Structures are given as structure tokens and as C-alpha cells.
Amino acid sequence: MSLRHAALGLLVEMDGASGYDLLKMFEITMGNVWQATQSQLYGELNKLTADGFIEVASEGPRGRKEYRATDAGRAELRRWLLDVPPKFVRRDEVLLRLFFLGQVSPDEGAAFVREQSAALEKRLADLGELEGAIDWGDENLSFYGRLAMEYGKRFMAMRRDWYEWVLEELAKRDPKDG
């Protein structure tokens, strides 16, 4: 995913924001989809400004800058949304580790899967709390954010069910087979 397009999209949706406000909105709306640090986001704001996709709309106390998307930025967001095929991420560290669990004892392998399952349950509970804390409205950020959140919930539920299946399969496996 492109941090550039995530920041640009939020600026378009918010009709302008300061870097701080953008970072907070980023954490609330996309924290489960994409992680970004303050330095990464501010660096991207500088690049977007240099490329003419956003501009400083106003400056406030202590160097606070409010940014807004330019027409070129809106066109770039549209191009990215409609013309650039999405890249599907194929890396999954949990699956990679699972692939090599035969290198540890069956008890250690099962413990690893249980740890992953417990961590996933916590993330799922956190997502449920976040969903309940959001004042969902009819604006784009709420509507499409809710769609993305539902994907996250369903994906985590599927992964939880898969972890249970993996534990069942590990329990059936004869240690002599490994």
C-alpha cells in the first residue's frame, strides 16, 4: 500500500488537515490497515507538497501547517484508485513460521499457534471496542471505514477458525511422522 495515497486520500476526504490531525485520523481510520509513524507521514507530506499534489493552505502557531489537496493531487488519487492495479501482499510471517514448525517439538509448535490465536483474539476485541467507540455517520470516512473495519473483523474471525483447525491437526499428528 502506498502511504502517499493514504495521506492524499485522507486529505481529500477531510478537505484539508494539519499533519497532527492527519496522523490522528490516520490512526483512527486506517490503523488496522496501514501503520505509519509521525516521521513517515510528515516526510510524505513534504514529498506530496514538492510534487504539487498538496499545498500548505495556512500556517498557525508553532509552525503548524494545514495542508489541502490540489487539483493535481485529486487527479493523482483518482488515477491511483482507478488505473493502478492493487498489489496483493503475499508475505505472511505467521505462515512462514508455521511452515517450519516441524523443526521444533510438537508442544512448542502448538504453543506457538496458541500464542498467535490469543494475540489475534486480543486484536479482534480491540477492533470491536474501536468500532463501538466510533460515532459512525453517513460521510465517506465513516461509510468506507466501516466497510474496511468489517473486512478486518471477518479476516480475523477466519484466521481464528483456521488456528483452531491447525491445533486439531497438530493434535492428530503422530510425533513419529515429523
JSON list of C-alpha atoms in Angstrom, two decimals:
[
{"chain": "A", "resi": 1, "resn": "MET", "atom": "CA", "xyz": [0.00, 0.00, 0.00]},
{"chain": "A", "resi": 2, "resn": "SER", "atom": "CA", "xyz": [1.14, 3.47, -0.64]},
{"chain": "A", "resi": 3, "resn": "LEU", "atom": "CA", "xyz": [1.48, 5.82, 2.31]},
{"chain": "A", "resi": 4, "resn": "ARG", "atom": "CA", "xyz": [1.48, 8.59, -0.27]},
{"chain": "A", "resi": 5, "resn": "HIS", "atom": "CA", "xyz": [-2.00, 7.70, -1.49]},
{"chain": "A", "resi": 6, "resn": "ALA", "atom": "CA", "xyz": [-3.33, 7.00, 2.00]},
{"chain": "A", "resi": 7, "resn": "ALA", "atom": "CA", "xyz": [-2.27, 10.50, 3.13]},
{"chain": "A", "resi": 8, "resn": "LEU", "atom": "CA", "xyz": [-3.53, 12.09, -0.06]},
{"chain": "A", "resi": 9, "resn": "GLY", "atom": "CA", "xyz": [-6.87, 10.29, 0.22]},
{"chain": "A", "resi": 10, "resn": "LEU", "atom": "CA", "xyz": [-7.36, 11.40, 3.81]},
{"chain": "A", "resi": 11, "resn": "LEU", "atom": "CA", "xyz": [-6.53, 14.99, 2.92]},
{"chain": "A", "resi": 12, "resn": "VAL", "atom": "CA", "xyz": [-9.13, 14.89, 0.14]},
{"chain": "A", "resi": 13, "resn": "GLU", "atom": "CA", "xyz": [-11.73, 13.31, 2.43]},
{"chain": "A", "resi": 14, "resn": "MET", "atom": "CA", "xyz": [-11.04, 15.73, 5.27]},
{"chain": "A", "resi": 15, "resn": "ASP", "atom": "CA", "xyz": [-10.90, 18.70, 2.89]},
{"chain": "A", "resi": 16, "resn": "GLY", "atom": "CA", "xyz": [-7.58, 19.67, 4.47]},
{"chain": "A", "resi": 17, "resn": "ALA", "atom": "CA", "xyz": [-5.84, 18.99, 7.76]},
{"chain": "A", "resi": 18, "resn": "SER", "atom": "CA", "xyz": [-2.69, 19.65, 9.71]},
{"chain": "A", "resi": 19, "resn": "GLY", "atom": "CA", "xyz": [-0.04, 16.96, 9.90]},
{"chain": "A", "resi": 20, "resn": "TYR", "atom": "CA", "xyz": [-1.05, 16.24, 13.50]},
{"chain": "A", "resi": 21, "resn": "ASP", "atom": "CA", "xyz": [-4.75, 15.99, 12.66]},
{"chain": "A", "resi": 22, "resn": "LEU", "atom": "CA", "xyz": [-3.94, 13.80, 9.70]},
{"chain": "A", "resi": 23, "resn": "LEU", "atom": "CA", "xyz": [-1.83, 11.46, 11.85]},
{"chain": "A", "resi": 24, "resn": "LYS", "atom": "CA", "xyz": [-4.63, 11.12, 14.41]},
{"chain": "A", "resi": 25, "resn": "MET", "atom": "CA", "xyz": [-7.22, 10.45, 11.71]},
{"chain": "A", "resi": 26, "resn": "PHE", "atom": "CA", "xyz": [-4.82, 8.01, 10.08]},
{"chain": "A", "resi": 27, "resn": "GLU", "atom": "CA", "xyz": [-4.52, 6.07, 13.34]},
{"chain": "A", "resi": 28, "resn": "ILE", "atom": "CA", "xyz": [-8.28, 6.00, 13.88]},
{"chain": "A", "resi": 29, "resn": "THR", "atom": "CA", "xyz": [-9.36, 5.17, 10.36]},
{"chain": "A", "resi": 30, "resn": "MET", "atom": "CA", "xyz": [-6.52, 3.14, 8.91]},
{"chain": "A", "resi": 31, "resn": "GLY", "atom": "CA", "xyz": [-4.57, 1.90, 11.91]},
{"chain": "A", "resi": 32, "resn": "ASN", "atom": "CA", "xyz": [-5.69, -1.67, 11.22]},
{"chain": "A", "resi": 33, "resn": "VAL", "atom": "CA", "xyz": [-4.90, -1.42, 7.53]},
{"chain": "A", "resi": 34, "resn": "TRP", "atom": "CA", "xyz": [-1.68, 0.54, 7.40]},
{"chain": "A", "resi": 35, "resn": "GLN", "atom": "CA", "xyz": [0.74, 1.69, 10.10]},
{"chain": "A", "resi": 36, "resn": "ALA", "atom": "CA", "xyz": [2.68, 4.93, 9.77]},
{"chain": "A", "resi": 37, "resn": "THR", "atom": "CA", "xyz": [4.91, 6.82, 12.15]},
{"chain": "A", "resi": 38, "resn": "GLN", "atom": "CA", "xyz": [4.86, 10.56, 12.58]},
{"chain": "A", "resi": 39, "resn": "SER", "atom": "CA", "xyz": [8.19, 10.93, 10.77]},
{"chain": "A", "resi": 40, "resn": "GLN", "atom": "CA", "xyz": [7.00, 8.78, 7.85]},
{"chain": "A", "resi": 41, "resn": "LEU", "atom": "CA", "xyz": [3.79, 10.79, 7.48]},
{"chain": "A", "resi": 42, "resn": "TYR", "atom": "CA", "xyz": [5.48, 14.18, 7.73]},
{"chain": "A", "resi": 43, "resn": "GLY", "atom": "CA", "xyz": [8.10, 13.05, 5.24]},
{"chain": "A", "resi": 44, "resn": "GLU", "atom": "CA", "xyz": [5.35, 12.02, 2.85]},
{"chain": "A", "resi": 45, "resn": "LEU", "atom": "CA", "xyz": [3.60, 15.38, 3.31]},
{"chain": "A", "resi": 46, "resn": "ASN", "atom": "CA", "xyz": [6.83, 17.09, 2.28]},
{"chain": "A", "resi": 47, "resn": "LYS", "atom": "CA", "xyz": [7.09, 14.87, -0.82]},
{"chain": "A", "resi": 48, "resn": "LEU", "atom": "CA", "xyz": [3.44, 15.43, -1.76]},
{"chain": "A", "resi": 49, "resn": "THR", "atom": "CA", "xyz": [3.98, 19.18, -1.44]},
{"chain": "A", "resi": 50, "resn": "ALA", "atom": "CA", "xyz": [7.15, 19.05, -3.55]},
{"chain": "A", "resi": 51, "resn": "ASP", "atom": "CA", "xyz": [5.29, 17.05, -6.21]},
{"chain": "A", "resi": 52, "resn": "GLY", "atom": "CA", "xyz": [2.45, 19.59, -6.31]},
{"chain": "A", "resi": 53, "resn": "PHE", "atom": "CA", "xyz": [-0.19, 17.15, -5.06]},
{"chain": "A", "resi": 54, "resn": "ILE", "atom": "CA", "xyz": [-0.88, 19.11, -1.87]},
{"chain": "A", "resi": 55, "resn": "GLU", "atom": "CA", "xyz": [-0.24, 22.65, -0.73]},
{"chain": "A", "resi": 56, "resn": "VAL", "atom": "CA", "xyz": [0.02, 24.49, 2.55]},
{"chain": "A", "resi": 57, "resn": "ALA", "atom": "CA", "xyz": [-3.37, 26.15, 2.97]},
{"chain": "A", "resi": 58, "resn": "SER", "atom": "CA", "xyz": [-2.47, 28.03, 6.14]},
{"chain": "A", "resi": 59, "resn": "GLU", "atom": "CA", "xyz": [0.17, 28.28, 8.83]},
{"chain": "A", "resi": 60, "resn": "GLY", "atom": "CA", "xyz": [-0.53, 28.64, 12.51]},
{"chain": "A", "resi": 61, "resn": "PRO", "atom": "CA", "xyz": [1.34, 28.99, 15.77]},
{"chain": "A", "resi": 62, "resn": "ARG", "atom": "CA", "xyz": [4.46, 26.88, 16.42]},
{"chain": "A", "resi": 63, "resn": "GLY", "atom": "CA", "xyz": [4.86, 26.14, 12.71]},
{"chain": "A", "resi": 64, "resn": "ARG", "atom": "CA", "xyz": [1.56, 24.28, 12.44]},
{"chain": "A", "resi": 65, "resn": "LYS", "atom": "CA", "xyz": [0.70, 23.84, 8.77]},
{"chain": "A", "resi": 66, "resn": "GLU", "atom": "CA", "xyz": [-2.66, 22.93, 7.35]},
{"chain": "A", "resi": 67, "resn": "TYR", "atom": "CA", "xyz": [-2.49, 21.07, 4.05]},
{"chain": "A", "resi": 68, "resn": "ARG", "atom": "CA", "xyz": [-5.05, 20.60, 1.33]},
{"chain": "A", "resi": 69, "resn": "ALA", "atom": "CA", "xyz": [-5.07, 18.62, -1.88]},
{"chain": "A", "resi": 70, "resn": "THR", "atom": "CA", "xyz": [-4.52, 20.42, -5.18]},
{"chain": "A", "resi": 71, "resn": "ASP", "atom": "CA", "xyz": [-6.34, 19.61, -8.39]},
{"chain": "A", "resi": 72, "resn": "ALA", "atom": "CA", "xyz": [-3.26, 17.63, -9.41]},
{"chain": "A", "resi": 73, "resn": "GLY", "atom": "CA", "xyz": [-3.46, 15.73, -6.12]},
{"chain": "A", "resi": 74, "resn": "ARG", "atom": "CA", "xyz": [-7.12, 14.88, -6.65]},
{"chain": "A", "resi": 75, "resn": "ALA", "atom": "CA", "xyz": [-6.29, 13.69, -10.16]},
{"chain": "A", "resi": 76, "resn": "GLU", "atom": "CA", "xyz": [-3.43, 11.56, -8.82]},
{"chain": "A", "resi": 77, "resn": "LEU", "atom": "CA", "xyz": [-5.71, 9.99, -6.21]},
{"chain": "A", "resi": 78, "resn": "ARG", "atom": "CA", "xyz": [-8.29, 9.21, -8.90]},
{"chain": "A", "resi": 79, "resn": "ARG", "atom": "CA", "xyz": [-5.59, 7.73, -11.17]},
{"chain": "A", "resi": 80, "resn": "TRP", "atom": "CA", "xyz": [-4.30, 5.53, -8.37]},
{"chain": "A", "resi": 81, "resn": "LEU", "atom": "CA", "xyz": [-7.81, 4.40, -7.37]},
{"chain": "A", "resi": 82, "resn": "LEU", "atom": "CA", "xyz": [-8.97, 3.51, -10.86]},
{"chain": "A", "resi": 83, "resn": "ASP", "atom": "CA", "xyz": [-5.95, 2.89, -13.08]},
{"chain": "A", "resi": 84, "resn": "VAL", "atom": "CA", "xyz": [-3.25, 1.29, -10.91]},
{"chain": "A", "resi": 85, "resn": "PRO", "atom": "CA", "xyz": [-3.87, -2.41, -10.22]},
{"chain": "A", "resi": 86, "resn": "PRO", "atom": "CA", "xyz": [-3.66, -3.18, -6.49]},
{"chain": "A", "resi": 87, "resn": "LYS", "atom": "CA", "xyz": [-0.65, -5.16, -5.32]},
{"chain": "A", "resi": 88, "resn": "PHE", "atom": "CA", "xyz": [-1.69, -8.18, -3.34]},
{"chain": "A", "resi": 89, "resn": "VAL", "atom": "CA", "xyz": [0.67, -8.79, -0.45]},
{"chain": "A", "resi": 90, "resn": "ARG", "atom": "CA", "xyz": [1.81, -12.38, -0.39]},
{"chain": "A", "resi": 91, "resn": "ARG", "atom": "CA", "xyz": [4.04, -12.28, 2.65]},
{"chain": "A", "resi": 92, "resn": "ASP", "atom": "CA", "xyz": [2.76, -13.69, 5.90]},
{"chain": "A", "resi": 93, "resn": "GLU", "atom": "CA", "xyz": [5.31, -14.25, 8.63]},
{"chain": "A", "resi": 94, "resn": "VAL", "atom": "CA", "xyz": [2.98, -16.47, 10.66]},
{"chain": "A", "resi": 95, "resn": "LEU", "atom": "CA", "xyz": [2.52, -18.82, 7.69]},
{"chain": "A", "resi": 96, "resn": "LEU", "atom": "CA", "xyz": [6.26, -18.85, 7.06]},
{"chain": "A", "resi": 97, "resn": "ARG", "atom": "CA", "xyz": [6.91, -19.83, 10.66]},
{"chain": "A", "resi": 98, "resn": "LEU", "atom": "CA", "xyz": [4.15, -22.42, 10.55]},
{"chain": "A", "resi": 99, "resn": "PHE", "atom": "CA", "xyz": [5.81, -23.95, 7.51]},
{"chain": "A", "resi": 100, "resn": "PHE", "atom": "CA", "xyz": [8.92, -24.62, 9.61]},
{"chain": "A", "resi": 101, "resn": "LEU", "atom": "CA", "xyz": [7.23, -25.68, 12.87]},
{"chain": "A", "resi": 102, "resn": "GLY", "atom": "CA", "xyz": [8.43, -29.23, 12.18]},
{"chain": "A", "resi": 103, "resn": "GLN", "atom": "CA", "xyz": [11.83, -28.01, 13.41]},
{"chain": "A", "resi": 104, "resn": "VAL", "atom": "CA", "xyz": [10.58, -27.65, 16.99]},
{"chain": "A", "resi": 105, "resn": "SER", "atom": "CA", "xyz": [8.81, -30.05, 19.31]},
{"chain": "A", "resi": 106, "resn": "PRO", "atom": "CA", "xyz": [5.08, -30.65, 18.77]},
{"chain": "A", "resi": 107, "resn": "ASP", "atom": "CA", "xyz": [4.37, -28.96, 22.12]},
{"chain": "A", "resi": 108, "resn": "GLU", "atom": "CA", "xyz": [6.40, -25.90, 21.11]},
{"chain": "A", "resi": 109, "resn": "GLY", "atom": "CA", "xyz": [4.63, -25.77, 17.75]},
{"chain": "A", "resi": 110, "resn": "ALA", "atom": "CA", "xyz": [1.20, -25.96, 19.36]},
{"chain": "A", "resi": 111, "resn": "ALA", "atom": "CA", "xyz": [2.23, -23.31, 21.90]},
{"chain": "A", "resi": 112, "resn": "PHE", "atom": "CA", "xyz": [3.24, -21.02, 19.04]},
{"chain": "A", "resi": 113, "resn": "VAL", "atom": "CA", "xyz": [-0.15, -21.46, 17.36]},
{"chain": "A", "resi": 114, "resn": "ARG", "atom": "CA", "xyz": [-1.98, -20.86, 20.66]},
{"chain": "A", "resi": 115, "resn": "GLU", "atom": "CA", "xyz": [0.03, -17.66, 21.22]},
{"chain": "A", "resi": 116, "resn": "GLN", "atom": "CA", "xyz": [-0.87, -16.42, 17.76]},
{"chain": "A", "resi": 117, "resn": "SER", "atom": "CA", "xyz": [-4.51, -17.26, 18.36]},
{"chain": "A", "resi": 118, "resn": "ALA", "atom": "CA", "xyz": [-4.56, -15.41, 21.69]},
{"chain": "A", "resi": 119, "resn": "ALA", "atom": "CA", "xyz": [-2.91, -12.36, 20.13]},
{"chain": "A", "resi": 120, "resn": "LEU", "atom": "CA", "xyz": [-5.47, -12.43, 17.34]},
{"chain": "A", "resi": 121, "resn": "GLU", "atom": "CA", "xyz": [-8.34, -12.64, 19.86]},
{"chain": "A", "resi": 122, "resn": "LYS", "atom": "CA", "xyz": [-6.97, -9.51, 21.56]},
{"chain": "A", "resi": 123, "resn": "ARG", "atom": "CA", "xyz": [-6.75, -7.64, 18.25]},
{"chain": "A", "resi": 124, "resn": "LEU", "atom": "CA", "xyz": [-10.29, -8.73, 17.42]},
{"chain": "A", "resi": 125, "resn": "ALA", "atom": "CA", "xyz": [-11.53, -7.50, 20.81]},
{"chain": "A", "resi": 126, "resn": "ASP", "atom": "CA", "xyz": [-9.67, -4.20, 20.36]},
{"chain": "A", "resi": 127, "resn": "LEU", "atom": "CA", "xyz": [-11.25, -3.79, 16.94]},
{"chain": "A", "resi": 128, "resn": "GLY", "atom": "CA", "xyz": [-14.68, -4.42, 18.45]},
{"chain": "A", "resi": 129, "resn": "GLU", "atom": "CA", "xyz": [-14.04, -1.76, 21.10]},
{"chain": "A", "resi": 130, "resn": "LEU", "atom": "CA", "xyz": [-12.87, 0.70, 18.47]},
{"chain": "A", "resi": 131, "resn": "GLU", "atom": "CA", "xyz": [-15.93, 0.01, 16.36]},
{"chain": "A", "resi": 132, "resn": "GLY", "atom": "CA", "xyz": [-18.19, 0.72, 19.34]},
{"chain": "A", "resi": 133, "resn": "ALA", "atom": "CA", "xyz": [-16.35, 3.94, 20.18]},
{"chain": "A", "resi": 134, "resn": "ILE", "atom": "CA", "xyz": [-16.70, 5.47, 16.73]},
{"chain": "A", "resi": 135, "resn": "ASP", "atom": "CA", "xyz": [-19.61, 7.77, 16.04]},
{"chain": "A", "resi": 136, "resn": "TRP", "atom": "CA", "xyz": [-20.48, 6.34, 12.62]},
{"chain": "A", "resi": 137, "resn": "GLY", "atom": "CA", "xyz": [-22.03, 8.87, 10.28]},
{"chain": "A", "resi": 138, "resn": "ASP", "atom": "CA", "xyz": [-23.02, 8.99, 6.64]},
{"chain": "A", "resi": 139, "resn": "GLU", "atom": "CA", "xyz": [-19.88, 10.74, 5.37]},
{"chain": "A", "resi": 140, "resn": "ASN", "atom": "CA", "xyz": [-17.37, 8.84, 3.25]},
{"chain": "A", "resi": 141, "resn": "LEU", "atom": "CA", "xyz": [-14.83, 8.22, 6.02]},
{"chain": "A", "resi": 142, "resn": "SER", "atom": "CA", "xyz": [-17.47, 6.57, 8.18]},
{"chain": "A", "resi": 143, "resn": "PHE", "atom": "CA", "xyz": [-19.12, 4.55, 5.43]},
{"chain": "A", "resi": 144, "resn": "TYR", "atom": "CA", "xyz": [-15.99, 3.23, 3.77]},
{"chain": "A", "resi": 145, "resn": "GLY", "atom": "CA", "xyz": [-14.12, 3.00, 7.06]},
{"chain": "A", "resi": 146, "resn": "ARG", "atom": "CA", "xyz": [-16.88, 0.75, 8.38]},
{"chain": "A", "resi": 147, "resn": "LEU", "atom": "CA", "xyz": [-16.53, -1.46, 5.28]},
{"chain": "A", "resi": 148, "resn": "ALA", "atom": "CA", "xyz": [-12.77, -1.78, 5.89]},
{"chain": "A", "resi": 149, "resn": "MET", "atom": "CA", "xyz": [-13.35, -2.50, 9.58]},
{"chain": "A", "resi": 150, "resn": "GLU", "atom": "CA", "xyz": [-15.81, -5.25, 8.72]},
{"chain": "A", "resi": 151, "resn": "TYR", "atom": "CA", "xyz": [-13.21, -6.82, 6.45]},
{"chain": "A", "resi": 152, "resn": "GLY", "atom": "CA", "xyz": [-10.73, -6.78, 9.33]},
{"chain": "A", "resi": 153, "resn": "LYS", "atom": "CA", "xyz": [-13.23, -8.43, 11.68]},
{"chain": "A", "resi": 154, "resn": "ARG", "atom": "CA", "xyz": [-14.13, -11.13, 9.15]},
{"chain": "A", "resi": 155, "resn": "PHE", "atom": "CA", "xyz": [-10.50, -11.80, 8.25]},
{"chain": "A", "resi": 156, "resn": "MET", "atom": "CA", "xyz": [-9.53, -12.16, 11.90]},
{"chain": "A", "resi": 157, "resn": "ALA", "atom": "CA", "xyz": [-12.50, -14.45, 12.56]},
{"chain": "A", "resi": 158, "resn": "MET", "atom": "CA", "xyz": [-11.44, -16.65, 9.63]},
{"chain": "A", "resi": 159, "resn": "ARG", "atom": "CA", "xyz": [-7.87, -16.73, 10.90]},
{"chain": "A", "resi": 160, "resn": "ARG", "atom": "CA", "xyz": [-9.09, -17.62, 14.40]},
{"chain": "A", "resi": 161, "resn": "ASP", "atom": "CA", "xyz": [-11.06, -20.55, 12.97]},
{"chain": "A", "resi": 162, "resn": "TRP", "atom": "CA", "xyz": [-8.00, -21.60, 10.99]},
{"chain": "A", "resi": 163, "resn": "TYR", "atom": "CA", "xyz": [-5.83, -21.56, 14.15]},
{"chain": "A", "resi": 164, "resn": "GLU", "atom": "CA", "xyz": [-8.34, -23.88, 15.82]},
{"chain": "A", "resi": 165, "resn": "TRP", "atom": "CA", "xyz": [-8.16, -26.23, 12.83]},
{"chain": "A", "resi": 166, "resn": "VAL", "atom": "CA", "xyz": [-4.33, -26.15, 12.88]},
{"chain": "A", "resi": 167, "resn": "LEU", "atom": "CA", "xyz": [-4.34, -27.10, 16.57]},
{"chain": "A", "resi": 168, "resn": "GLU", "atom": "CA", "xyz": [-6.69, -30.02, 15.82]},
{"chain": "A", "resi": 169, "resn": "GLU", "atom": "CA", "xyz": [-4.41, -31.18, 13.00]},
{"chain": "A", "resi": 170, "resn": "LEU", "atom": "CA", "xyz": [-1.33, -30.90, 15.21]},
{"chain": "A", "resi": 171, "resn": "ALA", "atom": "CA", "xyz": [-3.06, -32.93, 17.92]},
{"chain": "A", "resi": 172, "resn": "LYS", "atom": "CA", "xyz": [-3.83, -35.73, 15.42]},
{"chain": "A", "resi": 173, "resn": "ARG", "atom": "CA", "xyz": [-0.29, -35.87, 14.09]},
{"chain": "A", "resi": 174, "resn": "ASP", "atom": "CA", "xyz": [1.85, -38.73, 15.29]},
{"chain": "A", "resi": 175, "resn": "PRO", "atom": "CA", "xyz": [5.19, -37.33, 16.56]},
{"chain": "A", "resi": 176, "resn": "LYS", "atom": "CA", "xyz": [6.95, -40.14, 14.66]},
{"chain": "A", "resi": 177, "resn": "ASP", "atom": "CA", "xyz": [5.70, -38.60, 11.40]},
{"chain": "A", "resi": 178, "resn": "GLY", "atom": "CA", "xyz": [7.75, -35.44, 11.83]}
]
